[in-house]
Amino acid sequence: MPSKFSRESLIQALSGYIKTKVPDFDPEKHADTSFSRLGLDSLGHVELSGVLERQLNISVSPEVAFNYPTINALIDHMETQLSSNDIKEESYVE
């Protein structure tokens, strides 16, 4: 079963990953800055889906960070998906 959605825990998880790639990243200042503009390459975008998978215990499309390219957009999308579907552990979120 997926872990309970918490916007704050997702921000922390995504921010933790981004900070390993972009040392001066600040989630308050950069929540609406695109991942590309922050300096994440294609692999970094794909790895964000892994962060979401581990945090939520569901399968997430590797393209999700390309389609929702900021922390706020990505979390808003996940929030919509998680609240509108009966998501189970084996579910796949695009």
MMTF fields as JSON, N, C-alpha, C and O atoms, coordinates in Angstrom:
{
  "mmtfVersion": "1.0.0",
  "mmtfProducer": "UNKNOWN",
  "numBonds": 375,
  "numAtoms": 376,
  "numGroups": 94,
  "numChains": 1,
  "numModels": 1,
  "chainsPerModel": [1],
  "groupsPerChain": [94],
  "chainIdList": ["A"],
  "bondAtomList": [4, 2, 8, 6, 12, 10, 16, 14, 20, 18, 24, 22, 28, 26, 32, 30, 36, 34, 40, 38, 44, 42, 48, 46, 52, 50, 56, 54, 60, 58, 64, 62, 68, 66, 72, 70, 76, 74, 80, 78, 84, 82, 88, 86, 92, 90, 96, 94, 100, 98, 104, 102, 108, 106, 112, 110, 116, 114, 120, 118, 124, 122, 128, 126, 132, 130, 136, 134, 140, 138, 144, 142, 148, 146, 152, 150, 156, 154, 160, 158, 164, 162, 168, 166, 172, 170, 176, 174, 180, 178, 184, 182, 188, 186, 192, 190, 196, 194, 200, 198, 204, 202, 208, 206, 212, 210, 216, 214, 220, 218, 224, 222, 228, 226, 232, 230, 236, 234, 240, 238, 244, 242, 248, 246, 252, 250, 256, 254, 260, 258, 264, 262, 268, 266, 272, 270, 276, 274, 280, 278, 284, 282, 288, 286, 292, 290, 296, 294, 300, 298, 304, 302, 308, 306, 312, 310, 316, 314, 320, 318, 324, 322, 328, 326, 332, 330, 336, 334, 340, 338, 344, 342, 348, 346, 352, 350, 356, 354, 360, 358, 364, 362, 368, 366, 372, 370],
  "bondOrderList": [1, 1, 1, 1, 1, 1, 1, 1, 1, 1, 1, 1, 1, 1, 1, 1, 1, 1, 1, 1, 1, 1, 1, 1, 1, 1, 1, 1, 1, 1, 1, 1, 1, 1, 1, 1, 1, 1, 1, 1, 1, 1, 1, 1, 1, 1, 1, 1, 1, 1, 1, 1, 1, 1, 1, 1, 1, 1, 1, 1, 1, 1, 1, 1, 1, 1, 1, 1, 1, 1, 1, 1, 1, 1, 1, 1, 1, 1, 1, 1, 1, 1, 1, 1, 1, 1, 1, 1, 1, 1, 1, 1, 1],
  "groupList": [{"groupName": "MET", "atomNameList": ["N", "CA", "C", "O"], "elementList": ["N", "C", "C", "O"], "formalChargeList": [0, 0, 0, 0], "bondAtomList": [1, 0, 2, 1, 3, 2], "bondOrderList": [1, 1, 2], "singleLetterCode": "M", "chemCompType": "L-PEPTIDE LINKING"}, {"groupName": "PRO", "atomNameList": ["N", "CA", "C", "O"], "elementList": ["N", "C", "C", "O"], "formalChargeList": [0, 0, 0, 0], "bondAtomList": [1, 0, 2, 1, 3, 2], "bondOrderList": [1, 1, 2], "singleLetterCode": "P", "chemCompType": "L-PEPTIDE LINKING"}, {"groupName": "SER", "atomNameList": ["N", "CA", "C", "O"], "elementList": ["N", "C", "C", "O"], "formalChargeList": [0, 0, 0, 0], "bondAtomList": [1, 0, 2, 1, 3, 2], "bondOrderList": [1, 1, 2], "singleLetterCode": "S", "chemCompType": "L-PEPTIDE LINKING"}, {"groupName": "LYS", "atomNameList": ["N", "CA", "C", "O"], "elementList": ["N", "C", "C", "O"], "formalChargeList": [0, 0, 0, 0], "bondAtomList": [1, 0, 2, 1, 3, 2], "bondOrderList": [1, 1, 2], "singleLetterCode": "K", "chemCompType": "L-PEPTIDE LINKING"}, {"groupName": "PHE", "atomNameList": ["N", "CA", "C", "O"], "elementList": ["N", "C", "C", "O"], "formalChargeList": [0, 0, 0, 0], "bondAtomList": [1, 0, 2, 1, 3, 2], "bondOrderList": [1, 1, 2], "singleLetterCode": "F", "chemCompType": "L-PEPTIDE LINKING"}, {"groupName": "ARG", "atomNameList": ["N", "CA", "C", "O"], "elementList": ["N", "C", "C", "O"], "formalChargeList": [0, 0, 0, 0], "bondAtomList": [1, 0, 2, 1, 3, 2], "bondOrderList": [1, 1, 2], "singleLetterCode": "R", "chemCompType": "L-PEPTIDE LINKING"}, {"groupName": "GLU", "atomNameList": ["N", "CA", "C", "O"], "elementList": ["N", "C", "C", "O"], "formalChargeList": [0, 0, 0, 0], "bondAtomList": [1, 0, 2, 1, 3, 2], "bondOrderList": [1, 1, 2], "singleLetterCode": "E", "chemCompType": "L-PEPTIDE LINKING"}, {"groupName": "LEU", "atomNameList": ["N", "CA", "C", "O"], "elementList": ["N", "C", "C", "O"], "formalChargeList": [0, 0, 0, 0], "bondAtomList": [1, 0, 2, 1, 3, 2], "bondOrderList": [1, 1, 2], "singleLetterCode": "L", "chemCompType": "L-PEPTIDE LINKING"}, {"groupName": "ILE", "atomNameList": ["N", "CA", "C", "O"], "elementList": ["N", "C", "C", "O"], "formalChargeList": [0, 0, 0, 0], "bondAtomList": [1, 0, 2, 1, 3, 2], "bondOrderList": [1, 1, 2], "singleLetterCode": "I", "chemCompType": "L-PEPTIDE LINKING"}, {"groupName": "GLN", "atomNameList": ["N", "CA", "C", "O"], "elementList": ["N", "C", "C", "O"], "formalChargeList": [0, 0, 0, 0], "bondAtomList": [1, 0, 2, 1, 3, 2], "bondOrderList": [1, 1, 2], "singleLetterCode": "Q", "chemCompType": "L-PEPTIDE LINKING"}, {"groupName": "ALA", "atomNameList": ["N", "CA", "C", "O"], "elementList": ["N", "C", "C", "O"], "formalChargeList": [0, 0, 0, 0], "bondAtomList": [1, 0, 2, 1, 3, 2], "bondOrderList": [1, 1, 2], "singleLetterCode": "A", "chemCompType": "L-PEPTIDE LINKING"}, {"groupName": "GLY", "atomNameList": ["N", "CA", "C", "O"], "elementList": ["N", "C", "C", "O"], "formalChargeList": [0, 0, 0, 0], "bondAtomList": [1, 0, 2, 1, 3, 2], "bondOrderList": [1, 1, 2], "singleLetterCode": "G", "chemCompType": "PEPTIDE LINKING"}, {"groupName": "TYR", "atomNameList": ["N", "CA", "C", "O"], "elementList": ["N", "C", "C", "O"], "formalChargeList": [0, 0, 0, 0], "bondAtomList": [1, 0, 2, 1, 3, 2], "bondOrderList": [1, 1, 2], "singleLetterCode": "Y", "chemCompType": "L-PEPTIDE LINKING"}, {"groupName": "THR", "atomNameList": ["N", "CA", "C", "O"], "elementList": ["N", "C", "C", "O"], "formalChargeList": [0, 0, 0, 0], "bondAtomList": [1, 0, 2, 1, 3, 2], "bondOrderList": [1, 1, 2], "singleLetterCode": "T", "chemCompType": "L-PEPTIDE LINKING"}, {"groupName": "VAL", "atomNameList": ["N", "CA", "C", "O"], "elementList": ["N", "C", "C", "O"], "formalChargeList": [0, 0, 0, 0], "bondAtomList": [1, 0, 2, 1, 3, 2], "bondOrderList": [1, 1, 2], "singleLetterCode": "V", "chemCompType": "L-PEPTIDE LINKING"}, {"groupName": "ASP", "atomNameList": ["N", "CA", "C", "O"], "elementList": ["N", "C", "C", "O"], "formalChargeList": [0, 0, 0, 0], "bondAtomList": [1, 0, 2, 1, 3, 2], "bondOrderList": [1, 1, 2], "singleLetterCode": "D", "chemCompType": "L-PEPTIDE LINKING"}, {"groupName": "HIS", "atomNameList": ["N", "CA", "C", "O"], "elementList": ["N", "C", "C", "O"], "formalChargeList": [0, 0, 0, 0], "bondAtomList": [1, 0, 2, 1, 3, 2], "bondOrderList": [1, 1, 2], "singleLetterCode": "H", "chemCompType": "L-PEPTIDE LINKING"}, {"groupName": "ASN", "atomNameList": ["N", "CA", "C", "O"], "elementList": ["N", "C", "C", "O"], "formalChargeList": [0, 0, 0, 0], "bondAtomList": [1, 0, 2, 1, 3, 2], "bondOrderList": [1, 1, 2], "singleLetterCode": "N", "chemCompType": "L-PEPTIDE LINKING"}],
  "groupTypeList": [0, 1, 2, 3, 4, 2, 5, 6, 2, 7, 8, 9, 10, 7, 2, 11, 12, 8, 3, 13, 3, 14, 1, 15, 4, 15, 1, 6, 3, 16, 10, 15, 13, 2, 4, 2, 5, 7, 11, 7, 15, 2, 7, 11, 16, 14, 6, 7, 2, 11, 14, 7, 6, 5, 9, 7, 17, 8, 2, 14, 2, 1, 6, 14, 10, 4, 17, 12, 1, 13, 8, 17, 10, 7, 8, 15, 16, 0, 6, 13, 9, 7, 2, 2, 17, 15, 8, 3, 6, 6, 2, 12, 14, 6],
  "groupIdList": [1, 2, 3, 4, 5, 6, 7, 8, 9, 10, 11, 12, 13, 14, 15, 16, 17, 18, 19, 20, 21, 22, 23, 24, 25, 26, 27, 28, 29, 30, 31, 32, 33, 34, 35, 36, 37, 38, 39, 40, 41, 42, 43, 44, 45, 46, 47, 48, 49, 50, 51, 52, 53, 54, 55, 56, 57, 58, 59, 60, 61, 62, 63, 64, 65, 66, 67, 68, 69, 70, 71, 72, 73, 74, 75, 76, 77, 78, 79, 80, 81, 82, 83, 84, 85, 86, 87, 88, 89, 90, 91, 92, 93, 94],
  "secStructList": [7, 7, 7, 7, 7, 7, 2, 2, 2, 2, 2, 2, 2, 2, 2, 2, 2, 2, 2, 2, 2, 7, 6, 6, 7, 7, 2, 2, 2, 2, 6, 6, 1, 7, 2, 2, 2, 2, 6, 7, 7, 2, 2, 2, 2, 2, 2, 2, 2, 2, 2, 2, 2, 2, 2, 2, 6, 1, 3, 3, 7, 6, 6, 2, 2, 2, 2, 1, 7, 1, 2, 2, 2, 2, 2, 2, 2, 2, 2, 2, 2, 2, 2, 2, 1, 7, 7, 7, 6, 6, 7, 3, 3, 7],
  "xCoordList": [0.845, 0.0, 0.888, 1.916, 0.502, 1.334, 1.425, 0.502, 2.536, 2.687, 1.747, 1.399, 1.34, 0.448, 1.138, 2.308, 0.377, 0.91, 1.098, 0.192, 2.264, 2.549, 3.343, 4.47, 2.747, 3.424, 4.789, 5.773, 4.846, 6.105, 7.159, 8.329, 6.747, 7.735, 8.241, 9.409, 7.371, 7.824, 8.775, 9.778, 8.466, 9.375, 10.739, 11.768, 10.749, 12.014, 12.781, 13.993, 12.086, 12.749, 13.306, 14.457, 12.493, 12.952, 14.082, 15.07, 13.933, 14.966, 16.276, 17.349, 16.185, 17.393, 18.157, 19.383, 17.432, 18.081, 18.674, 19.835, 17.877, 18.338, 19.573, 20.48, 19.617, 20.774, 22.057, 23.149, 21.936, 23.153, 23.702, 24.889, 22.859, 23.259, 23.47, 24.289, 22.721, 22.746, 22.93, 21.945, 24.18, 24.443, 23.743, 23.403, 23.518, 22.889, 21.366, 20.72, 20.794, 19.347, 18.657, 19.065, 17.606, 16.782, 15.324, 14.807, 14.651, 13.281, 12.309, 11.341, 12.548, 11.657, 11.858, 10.892, 13.1, 13.384, 13.197, 12.899, 13.371, 13.406, 12.24, 12.33, 11.167, 10.04, 9.373, 8.751, 9.501, 8.901, 9.953, 9.637, 11.188, 12.265, 12.376, 12.365, 12.483, 12.532, 13.787, 14.831, 13.644, 14.765, 15.942, 17.097, 15.651, 16.719, 17.446, 18.675, 16.693, 17.304, 18.168, 19.163, 17.771, 18.568, 19.881, 20.83, 19.917, 21.133, 21.005, 22.0, 19.806, 19.646, 19.655, 19.003, 20.397, 20.424, 19.314, 18.501, 19.289, 18.245, 18.236, 17.173, 19.408, 19.483, 18.903, 18.202, 19.185, 18.636, 17.123, 16.478, 16.555, 15.098, 14.533, 13.552, 15.162, 14.693, 14.856, 13.981, 15.96, 16.192, 15.158, 14.905, 14.563, 13.503, 12.314, 11.652, 12.042, 10.945, 11.272, 10.377, 12.534, 12.952, 12.767, 12.396, 13.023, 12.794, 11.315, 10.969, 10.448, 9.005, 8.592, 7.781, 9.143, 8.802, 9.151, 8.351, 10.335, 10.748, 9.907, 9.568, 9.576, 8.818, 7.365, 6.796, 6.771, 5.348, 5.062, 3.922, 6.097, 5.948, 4.996, 4.156, 5.152, 4.395, 5.356, 6.448, 4.958, 5.749, 5.396, 4.222, 6.411, 6.223, 6.946, 8.083, 6.299, 6.903, 8.201, 8.252, 9.245, 10.505, 10.383, 11.259, 9.305, 9.101, 8.42, 8.295, 7.987, 7.157, 7.842, 7.18, 9.14, 9.836, 10.024, 10.227, 9.958, 10.0, 8.644, 8.572, 7.581, 6.228, 5.791, 4.957, 6.343, 6.026, 7.366, 7.847, 7.979, 9.405, 9.796, 10.902, 8.923, 9.301, 8.826, 7.979, 9.362, 8.91, 7.411, 6.689, 6.941, 5.508, 4.653, 3.643, 5.029, 4.248, 4.252, 3.221, 5.391, 5.511, 4.681, 3.969, 4.77, 4.013, 2.516, 1.707, 2.142, 0.716, 0.174, -0.929, 0.956, 0.542, 0.385, -0.615, 1.369, 1.296, 0.104, -0.584, -0.131, -1.265, -2.583, -3.461, -2.715, -3.918, -4.071, -5.155, -2.979, -3.028, -3.381, -4.191, -2.784, -3.013, -4.41, -4.975, -4.961, -6.291, -7.41, -8.529, -7.126, -8.179, -8.243, -9.208, -7.253, -7.209, -7.117, -6.617, -7.609, -7.406, -6.077, -6.041, -4.99, -3.655, -3.188, -3.245, -2.733, -2.178, -0.682, -0.164, 0.008, 1.473, 1.971, 2.974, 1.286, 1.757, 1.3, 1.591, 0.603, 0.119, 1.264, 2.369, 0.963, 1.959, 1.404, 0.369, 2.069, 1.624, 2.454, 3.684, 1.757, 2.449, 2.479, 3.021],
  "yCoordList": [-1.179, 0.0, 1.238, 1.257, 2.28, 3.478, 4.157, 4.09, 4.797, 5.576, 6.763, 7.246, 7.228, 8.375, 9.601, 9.876, 10.324, 11.516, 12.63, 12.944, 13.208, 14.383, 15.345, 15.055, 16.484, 17.48, 17.834, 17.929, 18.026, 18.413, 17.311, 17.599, 16.049, 14.962, 14.838, 14.513, 15.093, 15.067, 16.216, 16.034, 17.401, 18.537, 18.202, 18.461, 17.632, 17.277, 16.234, 16.357, 15.211, 14.151, 14.677, 14.406, 15.425, 15.982, 16.985, 16.987, 17.825, 18.822, 18.159, 18.606, 17.094, 16.375, 15.857, 15.956, 15.306, 14.817, 15.979, 15.93, 17.019, 18.15, 18.797, 19.211, 18.888, 19.492, 18.708, 19.275, 17.414, 16.642, 17.015, 16.822, 17.544, 17.936, 19.444, 19.899, 20.212, 21.685, 22.204, 22.462, 22.359, 22.696, 23.95, 24.005, 24.958, 26.189, 26.168, 27.211, 24.988, 24.86, 25.208, 24.762, 26.011, 26.395, 26.158, 26.841, 25.202, 24.875, 26.047, 26.1, 26.969, 28.13, 29.09, 29.667, 29.266, 30.176, 29.529, 30.216, 28.213, 27.537, 26.58, 25.745, 26.673, 25.741, 25.828, 24.865, 26.976, 27.152, 27.347, 27.814, 26.99, 27.048, 25.674, 24.655, 25.644, 24.348, 23.576, 24.153, 22.259, 21.401, 21.637, 21.613, 21.862, 22.133, 23.427, 23.486, 24.451, 25.741, 25.629, 26.337, 24.732, 24.501, 23.788, 23.831, 23.133, 22.44, 20.929, 20.242, 20.392, 18.943, 18.53, 19.152, 17.482, 16.944, 15.899, 15.712, 15.231, 14.233, 13.127, 12.713, 12.654, 11.61, 12.105, 11.36, 13.334, 13.908, 13.949, 13.678, 14.294, 14.302, 12.899, 12.729, 11.907, 10.526, 10.051, 9.366, 10.407, 9.982, 10.558, 9.973, 11.696, 12.248, 11.297, 11.233, 10.56, 9.588, 8.499, 8.005, 8.129, 7.157, 7.682, 6.932, 8.959, 9.581, 9.467, 9.104, 9.783, 9.68, 8.238, 7.98, 7.31, 5.896, 5.43, 4.764, 5.777, 5.367, 6.047, 5.432, 7.301, 8.054, 7.575, 7.498, 7.256, 6.923, 5.431, 4.998, 4.645, 3.203, 2.835, 1.945, 3.541, 3.265, 3.395, 3.944, 2.897, 3.084, 4.42, 4.779, 5.151, 6.475, 6.525, 6.067, 7.074, 7.198, 7.992, 9.033, 7.519, 8.266, 9.619, 10.471, 9.823, 11.08, 12.154, 13.297, 11.804, 12.718, 14.066, 15.103, 14.07, 15.328, 16.18, 17.389, 15.563, 16.339, 17.003, 18.134, 16.289, 16.804, 17.805, 18.67, 17.693, 18.587, 19.058, 18.517, 20.075, 20.377, 21.286, 21.826, 21.463, 22.2, 21.398, 20.514, 21.703, 20.987, 21.179, 20.209, 22.408, 22.638, 21.924, 21.317, 21.982, 21.31, 19.804, 19.15, 19.259, 17.82, 17.359, 16.359, 18.065, 17.679, 17.896, 17.078, 18.974, 19.184, 18.033, 17.543, 17.61, 16.492, 15.209, 14.504, 14.913, 13.7, 13.768, 12.77, 14.922, 15.092, 14.808, 14.135, 15.324, 15.088, 13.609, 13.043, 12.99, 11.567, 10.706, 9.785, 11.004, 10.196, 10.397, 9.477, 11.581, 11.823, 11.381, 11.136, 11.275, 10.95, 9.472, 9.033, 8.703, 7.281, 6.437, 6.873, 5.234, 4.246, 3.569, 2.477, 4.209, 3.757, 2.665, 2.801, 1.596, 0.485, 0.439, 1.139, -0.38, -0.428, -0.657, -0.07, -1.496, -1.792, -0.763, -0.911, 0.261, 1.285, 2.028, 2.128, 2.543, 3.272, 4.675, 4.821, 5.686, 7.06, 7.741, 7.71, 8.364, 9.097, 10.563, 11.342],
  "zCoordList": [0.0, 0.0, 0.0, 0.676, -0.755, -0.797, 0.565, 1.377, 0.787, 2.004, 1.955, 0.877, 3.114, 3.172, 2.569, 2.837, 1.747, 1.094, 2.115, 2.886, 2.108, 2.924, 2.062, 1.659, 1.786, 0.949, 1.524, 0.79, 2.824, 3.468, 3.336, 3.085, 3.505, 3.387, 1.952, 1.736, 0.962, -0.426, -0.72, -1.41, -0.201, -0.378, 0.211, -0.413, 1.4, 2.043, 1.24, 1.059, 0.76, 0.005, -1.315, -1.658, -2.052, -3.324, -3.103, -3.838, -2.098, -1.79, -1.404, -1.806, -0.627, -0.222, -1.423, -1.478, -2.384, -3.6, -4.4, -4.806, -4.622, -5.442, -4.826, -5.548, -3.497, -2.829, -3.08, -3.036, -3.341, -3.661, -5.026, -5.289, -5.892, -7.246, -7.377, -8.176, -6.581, -6.65, -5.217, -4.526, -4.768, -3.374, -2.85, -1.668, -3.695, -3.195, -3.338, -3.237, -3.572, -3.703, -2.387, -1.315, -2.496, -1.347, -1.736, -2.62, -1.092, -1.502, -1.414, -2.172, -0.521, -0.427, -1.593, -2.094, -2.028, -3.133, -4.5, -5.476, -4.575, -5.863, -6.116, -7.016, -5.363, -5.504, -6.876, -7.326, -7.541, -8.864, -9.959, -11.053, -9.662, -10.647, -11.294, -10.602, -12.614, -13.299, -12.89, -12.586, -12.895, -12.546, -13.491, -13.066, -14.764, -15.733, -15.4, -15.443, -15.074, -14.731, -13.468, -13.318, -12.57, -11.364, -11.678, -10.895, -12.834, -13.235, -13.3, -13.527, -13.106, -13.212, -14.677, -15.516, -14.968, -16.322, -16.472, -15.567, -17.607, -17.879, -16.831, -16.369, -16.458, -15.444, -14.12, -13.436, -13.762, -12.534, -12.543, -11.531, -13.702, -13.84, -13.598, -12.873, -14.213, -14.07, -12.63, -12.101, -11.997, -10.616, -9.645, -8.592, -9.993, -9.14, -9.045, -8.009, -10.118, -10.047, -9.022, -8.337, -8.916, -7.906, -6.495, -5.591, -6.306, -4.994, -4.63, -3.506, -5.596, -5.356, -5.083, -4.193, -5.84, -5.64, -4.235, -3.578, -3.782, -2.433, -1.355, -0.344, -1.573, -0.575, -0.49, 0.599, -1.64, -1.686, -1.815, -1.651, -2.109, -2.257, -3.402, -3.271, -4.52, -5.744, -6.921, -6.775, -8.074, -9.288, -9.918, -10.018, -10.339, -10.917, -12.26, -12.372, -13.266, -14.59, -14.52, -13.865, -15.182, -15.199, -15.892, -15.745, -16.643, -17.361, -16.51, -16.947, -15.317, -14.536, -14.273, -14.312, -14.008, -13.723, -14.975, -14.873, -16.152, -17.391, -17.634, -18.115, -17.298, -17.514, -16.447, -16.712, -15.26, -14.132, -13.574, -12.578, -14.217, -14.036, -12.867, -12.859, -11.895, -10.686, -9.48, -9.611, -8.324, -7.121, -6.925, -6.699, -7.009, -6.792, -7.827, -7.471, -9.088, -10.138, -9.931, -10.091, -9.582, -9.386, -8.188, -8.273, -7.103, -5.914, -6.129, -5.691, -6.789, -7.098, -7.94, -7.7, -8.925, -9.775, -8.957, -9.088, -8.12, -7.31, -6.353, -6.14, -5.791, -4.873, -5.601, -5.062, -6.825, -7.621, -7.941, -7.801, -8.372, -8.712, -7.503, -7.605, -6.383, -5.188, -4.606, -4.015, -4.77, -4.21, -5.148, -4.697, -6.445, -7.401, -7.748, -8.373, -7.364, -7.7, -6.44, -5.403, -6.563, -5.51, -5.796, -6.364, -5.407, -5.774, -4.828, -3.606, -5.42, -4.677, -4.919, -5.789, -4.155, -4.239, -5.664, -6.07, -6.417, -7.767, -8.79, -9.977, -8.364, -9.277, -9.937, -9.402, -11.112, -11.886, -12.139, -12.789, -11.64, -11.783, -12.844, -12.81, -13.8, -14.866, -14.566, -15.35]
}
